[in-house]
PDB file of C-alpha atoms in Angstrom:
ATOM      1  CA  UNK A  12       3.728  14.783 -27.734  1.00 30.00           C
ATOM      2  CA  UNK A  13       3.945  17.949 -25.979  1.00 31.00           C
ATOM      3  CA  UNK A  14       2.006  18.367 -22.990  1.00 35.00           C
ATOM      4  CA  UNK A  15       1.721  21.153 -21.097  1.00 40.00           C
ATOM      5  CA  UNK A  16       0.801  21.563 -17.374  1.00 40.00           C
ATOM      6  CA  UNK A  17      -1.177  24.920 -17.380  1.00 39.00           C
ATOM      7  CA  UNK A  18      -4.483  24.818 -16.269  1.00 36.00           C
ATOM      8  CA  UNK A  19      -7.393  27.379 -16.225  1.00 32.00           C
ATOM      9  CA  UNK A  20      -8.296  28.090 -12.383  1.00 35.00           C
ATOM     10  CA  UNK A  21      -9.839  30.771 -10.495  1.00 34.00           C
ATOM     11  CA  UNK A  22     -10.311  31.819  -6.332  1.00 37.00           C
ATOM     12  CA  UNK A  23      -9.119  30.089  -3.885  1.00 41.00           C
ATOM     13  CA  UNK A  24      -6.765  30.576  -0.853  1.00 44.00           C
ATOM     14  CA  UNK A  25      -3.543  29.290   1.057  1.00 45.00           C
ATOM     15  CA  UNK A  26      -3.723  26.047   3.233  1.00 45.00           C
ATOM     16  CA  UNK A  27      -5.097  26.436   6.636  1.00 45.00           C
ATOM     17  CA  UNK A  28      -1.690  27.194   8.704  1.00 45.00           C
ATOM     18  CA  UNK A  29       0.082  28.280   5.550  1.00 58.00           C
ATOM     19  CA  UNK A  30       0.637  31.506   4.352  1.00 61.00           C
ATOM     20  CA  UNK A  31       0.277  32.316   0.657  1.00 63.00           C
ATOM     21  CA  UNK A  32       3.650  33.458  -0.839  1.00 68.00           C
ATOM     22  CA  UNK A  33       3.816  36.875  -1.922  1.00 81.00           C
ATOM     23  CA  UNK A  34       6.864  36.792  -4.403  1.00 94.00           C
ATOM     24  CA  UNK A  35       7.363  34.465  -7.621  1.00 96.00           C
ATOM     25  CA  UNK A  36      10.580  33.073  -5.837  1.00 97.00           C
ATOM     26  CA  UNK A  37       8.673  32.288  -2.718  1.00 96.00           C
ATOM     27  CA  UNK A  38       5.886  30.626  -5.037  1.00 97.00           C
ATOM     28  CA  UNK A  39       8.989  28.802  -6.528  1.00 97.00           C
ATOM     29  CA  UNK A  40      10.478  27.652  -3.253  1.00 97.00           C
ATOM     30  CA  UNK A  41       7.440  26.373  -2.054  1.00 97.00           C
ATOM     31  CA  UNK A  42       6.190  24.295  -4.787  1.00 97.00           C
ATOM     32  CA  UNK A  43       9.117  22.712  -5.421  1.00 97.00           C
ATOM     33  CA  UNK A  44       9.135  21.718  -1.292  1.00 97.00           C
ATOM     34  CA  UNK A  45       6.393  20.244  -1.744  1.00 98.00           C
ATOM     35  CA  UNK A  46       7.326  18.533  -4.849  1.00 97.00           C
ATOM     36  CA  UNK A  47      10.299  17.299  -3.067  1.00 97.00           C
ATOM     37  CA  UNK A  48       8.164  15.977   0.024  1.00 97.00           C
ATOM     38  CA  UNK A  49       5.735  14.354  -2.578  1.00 96.00           C
ATOM     39  CA  UNK A  50       3.000  16.702  -0.851  1.00 97.00           C
ATOM     40  CA  UNK A  51       0.425  16.999  -3.278  1.00 96.00           C
ATOM     41  CA  UNK A  52      -2.212  18.742  -0.756  1.00 96.00           C
ATOM     42  CA  UNK A  53       0.562  21.246  -0.404  1.00 97.00           C
ATOM     43  CA  UNK A  54       0.925  21.478  -4.200  1.00 97.00           C
ATOM     44  CA  UNK A  55      -2.671  22.036  -4.871  1.00 96.00           C
ATOM     45  CA  UNK A  56      -2.335  25.351  -2.951  1.00 96.00           C
ATOM     46  CA  UNK A  57       0.109  26.712  -5.082  1.00 97.00           C
ATOM     47  CA  UNK A  58      -0.455  25.508  -8.753  1.00 97.00           C
ATOM     48  CA  UNK A  59      -3.133  27.510 -11.275  1.00 96.00           C
ATOM     49  CA  UNK A  60      -2.943  30.316 -13.472  1.00 95.00           C
ATOM     50  CA  UNK A  61      -3.906  34.186 -13.569  1.00 95.00           C
ATOM     51  CA  UNK A  62      -7.498  33.251 -12.911  1.00 94.00           C
ATOM     52  CA  UNK A  63      -6.433  31.442  -9.511  1.00 95.00           C
ATOM     53  CA  UNK A  64      -6.163  27.999  -8.111  1.00 96.00           C
ATOM     54  CA  UNK A  65      -6.659  24.723 -10.554  1.00 95.00           C
ATOM     55  CA  UNK A  66      -8.502  23.249  -7.355  1.00 95.00           C
ATOM     56  CA  UNK A  67     -11.021  25.582  -7.554  1.00 95.00           C
ATOM     57  CA  UNK A  68     -12.093  24.880 -11.109  1.00 94.00           C
ATOM     58  CA  UNK A  69     -11.151  20.791 -11.740  1.00 95.00           C
ATOM     59  CA  UNK A  70     -12.117  17.517 -10.423  1.00 96.00           C
ATOM     60  CA  UNK A  71     -10.110  16.156  -7.941  1.00 94.00           C
ATOM     61  CA  UNK A  72      -9.298  13.001  -9.920  1.00 96.00           C
ATOM     62  CA  UNK A  73      -8.118  15.118 -12.835  1.00 96.00           C
ATOM     63  CA  UNK A  74      -6.281  17.410 -10.274  1.00 96.00           C
ATOM     64  CA  UNK A  75      -4.670  14.934  -8.219  1.00 96.00           C
ATOM     65  CA  UNK A  76      -3.459  12.858 -11.726  1.00 96.00           C
ATOM     66  CA  UNK A  77      -1.763  16.288 -12.914  1.00 96.00           C
ATOM     67  CA  UNK A  78      -0.095  16.938 -10.270  1.00 97.00           C
ATOM     68  CA  UNK A  79       1.127  13.568  -9.353  1.00 97.00           C
ATOM     69  CA  UNK A  80       2.596  13.849 -12.953  1.00 96.00           C
ATOM     70  CA  UNK A  81       4.052  16.780 -12.209  1.00 95.00           C
ATOM     71  CA  UNK A  82       5.805  15.702  -9.199  1.00 96.00           C
ATOM     72  CA  UNK A  83       7.130  12.870 -10.781  1.00 95.00           C
ATOM     73  CA  UNK A  84       9.022  14.808 -13.102  1.00 95.00           C
ATOM     74  CA  UNK A  85      10.078  17.378 -10.769  1.00 96.00           C
ATOM     75  CA  UNK A  86      11.081  15.235  -8.446  1.00 94.00           C
ATOM     76  CA  UNK A  87      14.788  16.052  -7.137  1.00 95.00           C
ATOM     77  CA  UNK A  88      16.698  16.028  -4.274  1.00 94.00           C
ATOM     78  CA  UNK A  89      18.143  19.431  -4.555  1.00 96.00           C
ATOM     79  CA  UNK A  90      17.246  22.336  -7.199  1.00 97.00           C
ATOM     80  CA  UNK A  91      18.640  25.585  -7.586  1.00 97.00           C
ATOM     81  CA  UNK A  92      17.782  28.555  -9.821  1.00 98.00           C
ATOM     82  CA  UNK A  93      19.587  28.889 -12.750  1.00 98.00           C
ATOM     83  CA  UNK A  94      17.928  31.877 -14.393  1.00 97.00           C
ATOM     84  CA  UNK A  95      14.264  33.932 -12.937  1.00 94.00           C
ATOM     85  CA  UNK A  96      12.192  35.572 -12.857  1.00 95.00           C
ATOM     86  CA  UNK A  97      11.633  36.615 -16.356  1.00 96.00           C
ATOM     87  CA  UNK A  98       9.248  37.930 -17.706  1.00 96.00           C
ATOM     88  CA  UNK A  99       7.036  35.854 -20.376  1.00 95.00           C
ATOM     89  CA  UNK A 100       6.568  37.716 -23.989  1.00 95.00           C
ATOM     90  CA  UNK A 101       3.180  38.913 -23.878  1.00 94.00           C
ATOM     91  CA  UNK A 102       2.291  37.734 -20.651  1.00 94.00           C
ATOM     92  CA  UNK A 103       2.006  40.395 -18.172  1.00 92.00           C
ATOM     93  CA  UNK A 104       1.450  38.829 -15.189  1.00 95.00           C
ATOM     94  CA  UNK A 105       3.729  36.027 -15.938  1.00 97.00           C
ATOM     95  CA  UNK A 106       7.289  34.853 -15.090  1.00 97.00           C
ATOM     96  CA  UNK A 107       9.639  32.140 -16.215  1.00 97.00           C
ATOM     97  CA  UNK A 108      12.345  30.378 -13.796  1.00 98.00           C
ATOM     98  CA  UNK A 109      15.121  28.003 -15.492  1.00 97.00           C
ATOM     99  CA  UNK A 110      15.480  25.738 -12.573  1.00 97.00           C
ATOM    100  CA  UNK A 111      18.340  23.061 -12.351  1.00 96.00           C
ATOM    101  CA  UNK A 112      17.067  19.793 -10.607  1.00 95.00           C
ATOM    102  CA  UNK A 113      19.003  17.570  -9.109  1.00 94.00           C
ATOM    103  CA  UNK A 114      17.409  13.952  -9.515  1.00 91.00           C
ATOM    104  CA  UNK A 115      18.352  10.937  -6.969  1.00 88.00           C
ATOM    105  CA  UNK A 116      19.936   9.188 -10.302  1.00 83.00           C
ATOM    106  CA  UNK A 117      22.669  12.272 -10.491  1.00 83.00           C
ATOM    107  CA  UNK A 118      21.576  13.294 -13.256  1.00 89.00           C
ATOM    108  CA  UNK A 119      21.246  17.160 -13.604  1.00 93.00           C
ATOM    109  CA  UNK A 120      18.297  18.449 -15.852  1.00 93.00           C
ATOM    110  CA  UNK A 121      17.397  22.099 -16.444  1.00 94.00           C
ATOM    111  CA  UNK A 122      13.388  22.753 -16.504  1.00 95.00           C
ATOM    112  CA  UNK A 123      11.378  25.997 -17.449  1.00 96.00           C
ATOM    113  CA  UNK A 124       8.638  26.409 -14.724  1.00 97.00           C
ATOM    114  CA  UNK A 125       6.321  29.574 -15.093  1.00 97.00           C
ATOM    115  CA  UNK A 126       4.417  31.275 -12.351  1.00 98.00           C
ATOM    116  CA  UNK A 127       1.356  33.439 -12.616  1.00 97.00           C
ATOM    117  CA  UNK A 128      -0.277  36.633 -10.500  1.00 96.00           C
ATOM    118  CA  UNK A 129      -3.577  36.388  -9.926  1.00 94.00           C
ATOM    119  CA  UNK A 130      -5.721  39.172  -9.949  1.00 91.00           C
ATOM    120  CA  UNK A 131      -5.618  39.750  -6.388  1.00 91.00           C
ATOM    121  CA  UNK A 132      -1.740  39.699  -6.500  1.00 93.00           C
ATOM    122  CA  UNK A 133      -1.404  36.214  -5.571  1.00 94.00           C
ATOM    123  CA  UNK A 134       1.545  34.146  -7.311  1.00 97.00           C
ATOM    124  CA  UNK A 135       0.800  30.318  -8.497  1.00 97.00           C
ATOM    125  CA  UNK A 136       2.730  27.658 -10.518  1.00 97.00           C
ATOM    126  CA  UNK A 137       1.289  27.506 -13.873  1.00 96.00           C
ATOM    127  CA  UNK A 138       3.412  24.375 -14.662  1.00 92.00           C
ATOM    128  CA  UNK A 139       5.911  23.484 -17.233  1.00 92.00           C
ATOM    129  CA  UNK A 140       6.444  21.904 -20.760  1.00 90.00           C
ATOM    130  CA  UNK A 141       6.824  18.107 -20.093  1.00 90.00           C
ATOM    131  CA  UNK A 142       7.979  17.591 -23.444  1.00 90.00           C
ATOM    132  CA  UNK A 143      11.246  19.481 -22.395  1.00 87.00           C
ATOM    133  CA  UNK A 144      11.995  17.335 -19.377  1.00 90.00           C
ATOM    134  CA  UNK A 145      13.635  13.980 -19.668  1.00 89.00           C
ATOM    135  CA  UNK A 146      11.616  11.166 -18.695  1.00 88.00           C
ATOM    136  CA  UNK A 147      12.944  11.032 -15.202  1.00 88.00           C
ATOM    137  CA  UNK A 148      12.731   7.021 -15.559  1.00 86.00           C
ATOM    138  CA  UNK A 149      15.290   6.944 -18.334  1.00 83.00           C
ATOM    139  CA  UNK A 150      19.034   6.622 -17.399  1.00 80.00           C
ATOM    140  CA  UNK A 151      21.026   9.755 -17.418  1.00 80.00           C
ATOM    141  CA  UNK A 152      22.506  11.007 -20.754  1.00 76.00           C
ATOM    142  CA  UNK A 153      25.948  11.885 -20.887  1.00 62.00           C
TER     143      UNK A 153
END
């Protein structure tokens, strides 16, 4: 089943005491740090689309459920950007990164992560296609 964790969102700002990232690279770094720290509150301040934060358009229960799934699939002990930010065809305000995740199971997987620039110039993580990411509970494939 193809499941894309993108969202339709609008508006919003950074969490109190946290500066909004100003570049795709900063956004990715802050989001991955929040994923590693299991910080759903911080993740919600960095997740959305060109229209803004998902938190401004989604019910809290739906938002928390999606962010929890995203956190489980993207959880890592370390990561590195393999490639990016690259333009996304036919989407001027989007960029994609290929990110290598080092999982606690010693598995290494490469996943695509897309970011979008809002009308206000802020960058947010749109998400990834979960179908492209191996199940984090499954054993490593040789």
